[in-house]
Tab-separated table of C-alpha atoms in Angstrom:
chain	number	residue	atom	x	y	z
A	97	UNK	CA	20.281	-17.789	-56.489
A	98	UNK	CA	16.702	-17.701	-57.993
A	99	UNK	CA	14.283	-16.073	-55.540
A	100	UNK	CA	11.463	-17.534	-53.796
A	101	UNK	CA	8.749	-16.035	-56.205
A	102	UNK	CA	10.355	-17.986	-59.196
A	103	UNK	CA	10.562	-21.021	-57.156
A	104	UNK	CA	6.932	-20.794	-56.232
A	105	UNK	CA	6.016	-20.210	-59.682
A	106	UNK	CA	8.026	-23.110	-60.757
A	107	UNK	CA	6.466	-25.437	-58.151
A	108	UNK	CA	3.003	-24.352	-59.155
A	109	UNK	CA	3.543	-24.952	-62.842
A	110	UNK	CA	4.931	-28.434	-62.045
A	111	UNK	CA	1.746	-29.212	-59.872
A	112	UNK	CA	-0.558	-27.814	-62.695
A	113	UNK	CA	1.260	-29.822	-65.305
A	114	UNK	CA	0.194	-33.165	-63.615
A	115	UNK	CA	-3.377	-32.626	-64.894
A	116	UNK	CA	-4.477	-31.239	-68.353
A	117	UNK	CA	-5.167	-27.477	-68.036
A	118	UNK	CA	-8.832	-26.465	-68.507
A	119	UNK	CA	-9.829	-24.121	-71.354
A	120	UNK	CA	-11.059	-21.714	-68.623
A	121	UNK	CA	-7.272	-21.364	-67.396
A	122	UNK	CA	-5.780	-21.081	-70.937
A	123	UNK	CA	-7.504	-18.522	-73.027
A	124	UNK	CA	-6.450	-15.857	-75.623
A	125	UNK	CA	-5.268	-12.704	-74.189
A	126	UNK	CA	-4.726	-9.176	-75.681
A	127	UNK	CA	-1.314	-8.500	-77.221
A	128	UNK	CA	1.069	-6.520	-74.948
A	129	UNK	CA	1.483	-3.878	-77.564
A	130	UNK	CA	-2.272	-3.236	-77.711
A	131	UNK	CA	-2.798	-2.339	-74.134
A	132	UNK	CA	-1.556	0.583	-72.113
A	133	UNK	CA	1.909	0.532	-70.649
A	134	UNK	CA	0.659	0.567	-67.071
A	135	UNK	CA	-1.228	-2.694	-67.524
A	136	UNK	CA	1.568	-4.448	-69.270
A	137	UNK	CA	3.340	-5.949	-66.206
A	138	UNK	CA	0.130	-7.590	-65.173
A	139	UNK	CA	-0.628	-8.868	-68.660
A	140	UNK	CA	2.845	-10.114	-68.917
A	141	UNK	CA	2.452	-12.085	-65.788
A	142	UNK	CA	-0.682	-13.682	-66.938
A	143	UNK	CA	1.012	-14.762	-70.144
A	144	UNK	CA	3.884	-16.154	-68.358
A	145	UNK	CA	1.615	-18.152	-66.198
A	146	UNK	CA	-0.052	-19.666	-69.280
A	147	UNK	CA	3.340	-20.518	-70.654
A	148	UNK	CA	4.171	-22.398	-67.502
A	149	UNK	CA	1.720	-25.117	-68.421
A	150	UNK	CA	3.396	-28.193	-69.687
A	151	UNK	CA	1.615	-30.249	-72.302
A	152	UNK	CA	1.784	-33.926	-73.369
A	153	UNK	CA	3.362	-33.839	-76.918
A	154	UNK	CA	3.518	-37.674	-77.155
A	155	UNK	CA	-0.223	-37.449	-78.227
A	156	UNK	CA	-0.415	-34.937	-81.179
A	157	UNK	CA	-4.122	-34.491	-80.798
A	158	UNK	CA	-4.130	-33.692	-77.129
A	159	UNK	CA	-5.079	-29.944	-76.045
A	160	UNK	CA	-4.633	-28.658	-79.448
A	161	UNK	CA	-6.258	-25.392	-78.838
A	162	UNK	CA	-4.306	-24.855	-75.581
A	163	UNK	CA	-1.099	-25.700	-77.225
A	164	UNK	CA	-1.734	-23.120	-79.995
A	165	UNK	CA	-2.511	-20.508	-77.490
A	166	UNK	CA	0.572	-21.056	-75.582
A	167	UNK	CA	2.679	-21.248	-78.850
A	168	UNK	CA	1.396	-17.847	-79.888
A	169	UNK	CA	2.106	-16.271	-76.492
A	170	UNK	CA	5.710	-17.610	-76.703
A	171	UNK	CA	6.117	-16.123	-80.153
A	172	UNK	CA	4.775	-12.676	-78.936
A	173	UNK	CA	7.235	-12.827	-75.924
A	174	UNK	CA	10.010	-13.428	-78.277
A	175	UNK	CA	9.068	-10.391	-80.374
A	176	UNK	CA	8.520	-8.250	-77.227
A	177	UNK	CA	11.825	-8.972	-75.776
A	178	UNK	CA	13.645	-8.661	-79.065
A	179	UNK	CA	12.056	-5.248	-80.177
A	180	UNK	CA	12.951	-3.718	-76.827
A	181	UNK	CA	9.669	-1.658	-76.874
A	182	UNK	CA	8.949	-2.449	-73.417
A	183	UNK	CA	11.881	-2.715	-70.749
A	184	UNK	CA	11.458	-5.607	-68.569
A	185	UNK	CA	11.250	-4.902	-64.791
A	186	UNK	CA	13.228	-7.051	-62.278
A	187	UNK	CA	9.888	-8.897	-61.447
A	188	UNK	CA	9.134	-9.543	-65.072
A	189	UNK	CA	12.574	-10.903	-65.694
A	190	UNK	CA	12.254	-12.921	-62.527
A	191	UNK	CA	9.004	-14.468	-64.012
A	192	UNK	CA	10.432	-14.820	-67.451
A	193	UNK	CA	13.451	-16.922	-66.282
A	194	UNK	CA	11.199	-19.056	-64.045
A	195	UNK	CA	8.965	-19.686	-66.969
A	196	UNK	CA	11.985	-20.621	-69.168
A	197	UNK	CA	13.320	-23.067	-66.494
A	198	UNK	CA	9.919	-24.832	-66.114
A	199	UNK	CA	9.929	-25.444	-69.830
A	200	UNK	CA	13.433	-26.514	-70.610
A	201	UNK	CA	14.834	-28.132	-67.404
A	202	UNK	CA	13.510	-31.474	-67.397
A	203	UNK	CA	14.632	-35.114	-67.319
A	204	UNK	CA	15.923	-36.262	-70.739
A	205	UNK	CA	14.773	-39.460	-72.149
A	206	UNK	CA	17.011	-42.531	-72.044
A	207	UNK	CA	19.677	-42.533	-74.874
A	208	UNK	CA	18.884	-44.706	-78.004
A	209	UNK	CA	21.653	-47.097	-76.966
A	210	UNK	CA	20.066	-47.665	-73.626
A	211	UNK	CA	16.790	-48.590	-75.234
A	212	UNK	CA	18.282	-50.963	-77.640
A	213	UNK	CA	21.173	-52.156	-75.643
A	214	UNK	CA	23.429	-51.396	-78.589
A	215	UNK	CA	27.001	-50.632	-77.978
A	216	UNK	CA	27.072	-48.467	-81.314
A	217	UNK	CA	28.084	-44.957	-80.251
A	218	UNK	CA	28.066	-43.493	-83.712
A	219	UNK	CA	24.291	-43.440	-84.302
A	220	UNK	CA	22.775	-41.837	-87.424
A	221	UNK	CA	20.802	-38.555	-86.705
A	222	UNK	CA	17.515	-40.148	-87.760
A	223	UNK	CA	18.135	-42.979	-85.208
A	224	UNK	CA	18.579	-40.556	-82.311
A	225	UNK	CA	15.751	-39.253	-80.114
A	226	UNK	CA	13.970	-36.144	-81.132
A	227	UNK	CA	11.792	-34.358	-78.619
A	228	UNK	CA	8.205	-34.189	-79.707
A	229	UNK	CA	7.814	-30.997	-77.707
A	230	UNK	CA	10.322	-29.167	-79.930
A	231	UNK	CA	7.718	-26.871	-81.590
A	232	UNK	CA	7.300	-25.135	-78.218
A	233	UNK	CA	10.892	-25.775	-76.813
A	234	UNK	CA	12.489	-24.131	-79.787
A	235	UNK	CA	10.436	-20.960	-79.055
A	236	UNK	CA	11.402	-20.976	-75.399
A	237	UNK	CA	14.961	-21.262	-76.402
A	238	UNK	CA	14.808	-18.459	-78.882
A	239	UNK	CA	13.058	-16.370	-76.055
A	240	UNK	CA	15.984	-17.121	-73.763
A	241	UNK	CA	18.601	-16.289	-76.462
A	242	UNK	CA	16.835	-12.888	-77.241
A	243	UNK	CA	16.889	-12.104	-73.578
A	244	UNK	CA	20.456	-12.830	-73.015
A	245	UNK	CA	21.672	-10.932	-76.213
A	246	UNK	CA	19.304	-7.964	-75.568
A	247	UNK	CA	21.104	-4.700	-75.205
A	248	UNK	CA	18.330	-3.980	-72.534
A	249	UNK	CA	19.370	-6.848	-70.441
A	250	UNK	CA	21.418	-5.519	-67.607
A	251	UNK	CA	23.873	-8.159	-66.441
A	252	UNK	CA	23.888	-6.832	-62.871
A	253	UNK	CA	20.239	-7.617	-62.668
A	254	UNK	CA	20.100	-10.804	-64.983
A	255	UNK	CA	22.918	-12.550	-63.011
A	256	UNK	CA	20.592	-12.857	-60.042
A	257	UNK	CA	18.356	-15.328	-62.181
A	258	UNK	CA	20.947	-16.620	-64.629
A	259	UNK	CA	23.111	-17.877	-61.890
A	260	UNK	CA	25.465	-20.910	-61.239
A	261	UNK	CA	22.474	-23.247	-60.614
A	262	UNK	CA	20.884	-22.119	-63.881
A	263	UNK	CA	24.054	-22.585	-65.633
A	264	UNK	CA	24.725	-26.221	-64.470
A	265	UNK	CA	21.144	-27.174	-65.502
A	266	UNK	CA	21.702	-25.635	-68.811
A	267	UNK	CA	24.945	-27.768	-69.159
A	268	UNK	CA	22.996	-30.893	-68.172
A	269	UNK	CA	20.771	-30.412	-71.135
A	270	UNK	CA	23.798	-30.875	-73.532
A	271	UNK	CA	23.400	-34.473	-73.222
A	272	UNK	CA	20.114	-34.331	-75.225
A	273	UNK	CA	20.050	-36.418	-78.184
A	274	UNK	CA	18.169	-33.855	-80.227
A	275	UNK	CA	20.835	-32.059	-82.234
A	276	UNK	CA	18.470	-29.071	-82.652
A	277	UNK	CA	18.403	-28.449	-78.949
A	278	UNK	CA	22.175	-28.863	-78.580
A	279	UNK	CA	22.623	-26.112	-81.274
A	280	UNK	CA	20.470	-23.654	-79.326
A	281	UNK	CA	22.277	-24.537	-76.059
A	282	UNK	CA	25.676	-23.983	-77.594
A	283	UNK	CA	24.730	-20.647	-78.973
A	284	UNK	CA	23.064	-19.574	-75.630
A	285	UNK	CA	25.867	-20.744	-73.367
A	286	UNK	CA	28.337	-18.970	-75.690
A	287	UNK	CA	26.481	-15.771	-75.315
A	288	UNK	CA	26.040	-16.168	-71.552
A	289	UNK	CA	29.830	-16.731	-71.401
A	290	UNK	CA	30.474	-13.634	-73.437
A	291	UNK	CA	28.113	-11.264	-71.419
A	292	UNK	CA	28.403	-12.551	-67.893
A	293	UNK	CA	32.021	-12.108	-67.191
A	294	UNK	CA	31.448	-13.142	-63.527
A	295	UNK	CA	30.424	-16.574	-64.629
A	296	UNK	CA	33.319	-17.481	-66.935
A	297	UNK	CA	35.578	-19.459	-64.440
A	298	UNK	CA	32.517	-21.230	-63.155
A	299	UNK	CA	31.300	-22.226	-66.681
A	300	UNK	CA	34.835	-23.486	-67.654
A	301	UNK	CA	35.053	-25.535	-64.460
A	302	UNK	CA	31.653	-27.024	-65.055
A	303	UNK	CA	32.495	-28.135	-68.578
A	304	UNK	CA	35.926	-29.541	-67.237
A	305	UNK	CA	33.809	-31.691	-64.949
A	306	UNK	CA	31.698	-32.956	-67.800
A	307	UNK	CA	34.695	-34.022	-69.731
A	308	UNK	CA	36.192	-35.756	-66.718
A	309	UNK	CA	32.969	-37.848	-66.113
A	310	UNK	CA	32.765	-38.732	-69.824
A	311	UNK	CA	36.474	-39.699	-70.111
A	312	UNK	CA	37.069	-41.635	-66.864
A	313	UNK	CA	33.482	-42.985	-66.118
A	314	UNK	CA	30.858	-43.045	-68.700
A	315	UNK	CA	32.246	-42.495	-72.142
A	316	UNK	CA	28.795	-41.554	-73.205
A	317	UNK	CA	27.549	-38.000	-73.776
A	318	UNK	CA	25.746	-36.339	-76.772
A	319	UNK	CA	27.140	-32.948	-76.432
A	320	UNK	CA	30.912	-33.157	-76.366
A	321	UNK	CA	31.281	-31.774	-79.766
A	322	UNK	CA	29.084	-28.688	-79.040
A	323	UNK	CA	30.806	-27.945	-75.792
A	324	UNK	CA	34.390	-28.260	-77.590
A	325	UNK	CA	33.031	-25.788	-80.292
A	326	UNK	CA	32.341	-23.130	-77.441
A	327	UNK	CA	35.747	-23.926	-76.038
A	328	UNK	CA	37.425	-23.352	-79.305
A	329	UNK	CA	36.086	-19.805	-79.431
A	330	UNK	CA	36.953	-19.312	-75.678
A	331	UNK	CA	40.727	-20.597	-76.376
A	332	UNK	CA	40.952	-18.153	-79.279
A	333	UNK	CA	40.418	-15.403	-76.768
A	334	UNK	CA	42.839	-16.414	-74.155
A	335	UNK	CA	45.314	-13.595	-73.283
A	336	UNK	CA	49.053	-14.046	-73.366
A	337	UNK	CA	51.051	-15.234	-71.453
A	338	UNK	CA	48.567	-18.017	-70.910
A	339	UNK	CA	47.237	-18.657	-67.493
A	340	UNK	CA	48.444	-21.948	-65.785
A	341	UNK	CA	44.790	-22.866	-65.254
A	342	UNK	CA	44.370	-22.989	-69.039
A	343	UNK	CA	47.443	-25.126	-69.628
A	344	UNK	CA	46.085	-27.672	-66.898
A	345	UNK	CA	42.871	-27.828	-68.883
A	346	UNK	CA	44.858	-28.815	-71.907
A	347	UNK	CA	46.733	-31.497	-70.132
A	348	UNK	CA	43.954	-32.902	-67.979
A	349	UNK	CA	40.862	-32.544	-70.206
A	350	UNK	CA	41.505	-32.038	-73.841
A	351	UNK	CA	44.489	-34.346	-74.313
A	352	UNK	CA	42.685	-37.279	-72.443
A	353	UNK	CA	39.599	-36.694	-74.708
A	354	UNK	CA	41.634	-38.691	-77.320
A	355	UNK	CA	40.928	-41.878	-75.124
A	356	UNK	CA	37.252	-42.554	-75.539
A	357	UNK	CA	36.191	-45.036	-78.449
A	358	UNK	CA	33.558	-42.298	-79.703
A	359	UNK	CA	36.234	-39.796	-80.569
A	360	UNK	CA	35.225	-39.664	-84.199
A	361	UNK	CA	31.920	-37.923	-83.115
A	362	UNK	CA	33.941	-34.882	-81.836
A	363	UNK	CA	37.285	-35.218	-83.147
A	364	UNK	CA	37.124	-32.317	-85.677
A	365	UNK	CA	36.273	-30.005	-82.589
A	366	UNK	CA	38.783	-31.306	-80.471
A	367	UNK	CA	41.558	-31.031	-83.067
A	368	UNK	CA	40.674	-27.475	-83.538
A	369	UNK	CA	40.843	-26.659	-79.818
A	370	UNK	CA	44.271	-28.391	-79.587
A	371	UNK	CA	45.783	-26.528	-82.590
A	372	UNK	CA	44.408	-23.180	-81.076
A	373	UNK	CA	46.581	-23.889	-77.923
A	374	UNK	CA	49.594	-24.352	-80.049
A	375	UNK	CA	48.838	-21.193	-82.183
A	376	UNK	CA	48.667	-19.409	-78.725
A	377	UNK	CA	51.937	-20.839	-77.418
A	378	UNK	CA	54.058	-23.024	-79.583
A	379	UNK	CA	56.007	-24.285	-76.848
A	380	UNK	CA	52.921	-26.568	-75.846
A	381	UNK	CA	53.631	-28.634	-79.147
A	382	UNK	CA	55.712	-31.162	-77.099
A	383	UNK	CA	53.140	-31.737	-74.510
A	384	UNK	CA	50.588	-32.269	-77.047
A	385	UNK	CA	52.598	-34.611	-79.095
A	386	UNK	CA	53.460	-36.759	-76.201
A	387	UNK	CA	49.865	-36.880	-75.179
A	388	UNK	CA	48.846	-38.096	-78.543
A	389	UNK	CA	51.496	-40.769	-78.470
A	390	UNK	CA	50.184	-41.800	-74.972
A	391	UNK	CA	46.644	-42.364	-76.267
A	392	UNK	CA	47.718	-43.711	-79.680
A	393	UNK	CA	45.300	-46.411	-80.713
A	394	UNK	CA	46.575	-49.905	-81.043
A	395	UNK	CA	43.764	-51.919	-82.834
A	396	UNK	CA	41.367	-49.095	-84.109
A	397	UNK	CA	42.622	-48.268	-87.579
A	398	UNK	CA	39.929	-45.392	-88.152
A	399	UNK	CA	40.977	-43.788	-85.028
A	400	UNK	CA	44.544	-44.126	-85.842
A	401	UNK	CA	43.902	-42.202	-89.210
A	402	UNK	CA	42.215	-39.326	-87.211
A	403	UNK	CA	45.265	-39.137	-84.996
A	404	UNK	CA	47.603	-38.951	-87.964
A	405	UNK	CA	45.562	-36.087	-89.488
A	406	UNK	CA	45.543	-34.104	-86.106
A	407	UNK	CA	49.356	-34.925	-85.805
A	408	UNK	CA	50.007	-33.281	-89.038
A	409	UNK	CA	48.148	-30.087	-87.996
A	410	UNK	CA	50.152	-30.129	-84.707
A	411	UNK	CA	53.529	-30.566	-86.472
A	412	UNK	CA	52.631	-27.672	-88.742
A	413	UNK	CA	52.680	-25.285	-85.789
A	414	UNK	CA	55.790	-27.039	-84.149
A	415	UNK	CA	58.935	-25.293	-83.929
A	416	UNK	CA	62.480	-27.027	-84.066
A	417	UNK	CA	63.271	-26.835	-80.415
A	418	UNK	CA	59.988	-28.479	-79.427
A	419	UNK	CA	60.101	-31.057	-82.209
A	420	UNK	CA	63.609	-32.176	-80.995
A	421	UNK	CA	62.226	-32.996	-77.568
A	422	UNK	CA	59.745	-35.475	-78.897
A	423	UNK	CA	61.019	-36.723	-82.254
A	424	UNK	CA	62.437	-40.054	-81.023
A	425	UNK	CA	59.242	-41.609	-79.526
A	426	UNK	CA	57.266	-39.770	-82.374
A	427	UNK	CA	59.110	-41.437	-85.200
A	428	UNK	CA	59.199	-44.840	-83.484
A	429	UNK	CA	55.454	-44.531	-83.675
A	430	UNK	CA	55.492	-43.227	-87.205
A	431	UNK	CA	57.688	-46.101	-88.093
A	432	UNK	CA	55.175	-48.635	-86.780
A	433	UNK	CA	52.458	-46.770	-88.830
A	434	UNK	CA	54.346	-46.990	-91.950
A	435	UNK	CA	54.378	-50.773	-91.583
A	436	UNK	CA	50.711	-50.990	-90.788
A	437	UNK	CA	48.955	-53.780	-92.732
A	438	UNK	CA	45.956	-51.487	-92.974
A	439	UNK	CA	46.985	-49.704	-96.082
A	440	UNK	CA	44.978	-46.560	-95.242
A	441	UNK	CA	46.997	-45.970	-92.070
A	442	UNK	CA	50.332	-46.462	-93.965
A	443	UNK	CA	49.068	-44.149	-96.771
A	444	UNK	CA	48.033	-41.517	-94.243
A	445	UNK	CA	51.369	-41.625	-92.514
A	446	UNK	CA	53.201	-41.248	-95.876
A	447	UNK	CA	51.204	-38.033	-96.583
A	448	UNK	CA	53.157	-36.364	-93.805
A	449	UNK	CA	55.974	-36.100	-96.283
A	450	UNK	CA	53.786	-34.078	-98.514
A	451	UNK	CA	53.896	-31.132	-95.996
A	452	UNK	CA	57.083	-28.965	-96.494
A	453	UNK	CA	57.282	-27.729	-92.904
A	454	UNK	CA	57.394	-31.375	-91.522
A	455	UNK	CA	59.908	-32.416	-94.373
A	456	UNK	CA	62.028	-29.414	-93.201
A	457	UNK	CA	62.029	-30.557	-89.582
A	458	UNK	CA	62.836	-34.103	-90.544
A	459	UNK	CA	65.753	-32.719	-92.709
A	460	UNK	CA	67.204	-30.783	-89.899
A	461	UNK	CA	67.162	-33.760	-87.696
A	462	UNK	CA	67.814	-36.463	-90.171
A	463	UNK	CA	70.899	-37.813	-88.255
A	464	UNK	CA	68.413	-38.950	-85.590
A	465	UNK	CA	65.353	-39.666	-87.645
A	466	UNK	CA	66.854	-41.655	-90.594
A	467	UNK	CA	68.116	-44.512	-88.516
A	468	UNK	CA	64.648	-44.867	-86.623
A	469	UNK	CA	62.554	-45.290	-89.734
A	470	UNK	CA	64.960	-46.732	-92.254
A	471	UNK	CA	64.088	-50.227	-91.165
A	472	UNK	CA	60.357	-49.691	-91.665
A	473	UNK	CA	60.905	-48.430	-95.206
A	474	UNK	CA	62.942	-51.512	-95.929
A	475	UNK	CA	60.307	-53.803	-94.553
A	476	UNK	CA	57.729	-52.184	-96.837
A	477	UNK	CA	60.068	-52.463	-99.869
A	478	UNK	CA	60.459	-56.199	-99.226
A	479	UNK	CA	57.042	-57.219	-97.902
A	480	UNK	CA	54.149	-55.015	-97.911
A	481	UNK	CA	51.139	-56.361	-99.719
A	482	UNK	CA	49.726	-53.066	-101.004
A	483	UNK	CA	51.172	-51.592	-104.154
A	484	UNK	CA	50.274	-47.920	-103.396
A	485	UNK	CA	52.208	-48.278	-100.211
A	486	UNK	CA	55.100	-49.725	-102.102
A	487	UNK	CA	55.160	-46.708	-104.369
A	488	UNK	CA	55.031	-44.140	-101.594
A	489	UNK	CA	57.793	-46.026	-99.757
A	490	UNK	CA	60.035	-45.774	-102.731
A	491	UNK	CA	59.435	-42.031	-103.032
A	492	UNK	CA	60.324	-41.340	-99.356
A	493	UNK	CA	63.308	-43.662	-99.688
A	494	UNK	CA	64.449	-41.706	-102.724
A	495	UNK	CA	63.862	-38.373	-101.030
A	496	UNK	CA	66.233	-39.690	-98.186
A	497	UNK	CA	68.842	-40.738	-100.603
A	498	UNK	CA	68.826	-37.319	-102.395
A	499	UNK	CA	68.784	-35.487	-98.972
A	500	UNK	CA	71.855	-37.125	-97.562
A	501	UNK	CA	73.381	-40.077	-99.691
A	502	UNK	CA	76.127	-40.664	-97.113
A	503	UNK	CA	73.761	-41.096	-94.135
A	504	UNK	CA	71.475	-43.313	-96.258
A	505	UNK	CA	74.380	-45.600	-97.120
A	506	UNK	CA	75.345	-45.757	-93.447
A	507	UNK	CA	71.815	-46.634	-92.494
A	508	UNK	CA	71.752	-49.217	-95.157
A	509	UNK	CA	74.876	-50.781	-94.072
A	510	UNK	CA	73.757	-50.976	-90.420
A	511	UNK	CA	70.382	-52.462	-91.604
A	512	UNK	CA	72.175	-55.119	-93.576
A	513	UNK	CA	74.571	-55.961	-90.530
A	514	UNK	CA	71.445	-56.268	-88.241
A	515	UNK	CA	69.769	-58.439	-90.658
A	516	UNK	CA	72.906	-60.662	-90.896
A	517	UNK	CA	73.138	-60.796	-87.092
A	518	UNK	CA	69.364	-61.658	-86.906
A	519	UNK	CA	69.893	-64.418	-89.536
A	520	UNK	CA	73.002	-65.737	-87.660
A	521	UNK	CA	70.970	-65.751	-84.289
A	522	UNK	CA	68.161	-67.761	-86.067
A	523	UNK	CA	70.543	-70.208	-87.475
A	524	UNK	CA	72.144	-70.731	-83.996
A	525	UNK	CA	68.587	-71.109	-82.467
A	526	UNK	CA	67.718	-73.724	-85.065
A	527	UNK	CA	70.942	-75.743	-84.547
A	528	UNK	CA	70.321	-75.699	-80.850
A	529	UNK	CA	66.878	-76.999	-81.199
A	530	UNK	CA	68.207	-79.808	-83.541
A	531	UNK	CA	70.794	-80.753	-80.756
A	532	UNK	CA	68.078	-80.791	-78.182
A	533	UNK	CA	65.856	-82.829	-80.311
A	534	UNK	CA	68.638	-85.296	-80.891
A	535	UNK	CA	69.494	-85.599	-77.177
A	536	UNK	CA	65.780	-86.003	-76.349
A	537	UNK	CA	65.481	-88.775	-78.901
A	538	UNK	CA	68.555	-90.621	-77.657
A	539	UNK	CA	67.497	-90.277	-74.052
A	540	UNK	CA	64.012	-91.478	-74.823
A	541	UNK	CA	65.367	-94.516	-76.567
A	542	UNK	CA	67.697	-95.559	-73.589
A	543	UNK	CA	64.665	-95.090	-71.250
A	544	UNK	CA	62.610	-97.487	-73.280
A	545	UNK	CA	65.484	-100.031	-73.138
A	546	UNK	CA	65.715	-99.816	-69.420
A	547	UNK	CA	61.903	-100.234	-69.031
A	548	UNK	CA	61.947	-103.458	-71.201
């Protein structure tokens, strides 16, 4: 928990920030390296106090001199912490984190879509909000990073100030639309996770909660990709056998992240996390594939292409036993994708047959898989509008024939029988309708005679 002196300095800074600081308050001070060691703590505190002033950056001409003094002091503090020339006492560390908190912990501006009322979740970088205070914020973030990674920083002391409250506020900032800020936050949080082992379970849980809110409530958050990048590295370091907590995270958070419409904004990072889990424990492949099928898009073709790409990566790490558990629902979905009128979806599905491992899994289980997708291949041959899809269909059909001619002929025979039955049923249906129409016409004529 942050101590009372830091809390007081924060409150004072916020109070001062309401009115523009006077030139008498913010003035150039001598460099820390140029004064005796005994005077440094007091000078450090004076510099920290100046850096607690918050300026209005919406007006670039406002308080230019004071802004420059603060910027120079921040740059000096970065060099001071990075060089390790002067070890920070506990009080100095407390003041430092208090000043950093004053500067970076703030209410983020409304997201671009909230200003415009737009539903477009895939805004270009230059359309998003960039914080005008970034020239100062960047240095403050650099200062925090240097403090965290410094070999002089004792985690036993630092954890009193970089605590759970600090971590939660840091995570809140990941919703910033400024990609520069999110990059710094990603690096800093990753370093905190690596250095402060005591905070690791809490950080994972807090990230989980962000994902849950995003998936099931808002579907709006700017930093999902960066959080997944951190998690990708964390998952890579999981010890084996994997804890149940980590498997639950896969099932309850990562797999449901396939649900939101904005998945294209973070799919690359999500796919990496998913494949990391399978590389750690190949037995999870069945759970992942069934999860993909659960959230498989119905009307969004671009999202479907992303799913097919991820599916190929997952199947690359899938062993035969896990493949057999999910192959029936999987190839029913693949069959539907082969028949997609959107030719890019159909083409991306056929690319699965370019993967030797997937072809090997199909060959081992052809007795089950051939009958499931044979009808899809025949439908494409007979009626798909796209020539490229026709060619790919013919190639896969030929591959099946060469793989097992007897099974191919049996599937073809069953398909023809099914078509014949369907044709017979259609003829019976048409005949029934004609009979009903005749009866209706006759009954209608008799009614008219009776009315007359």
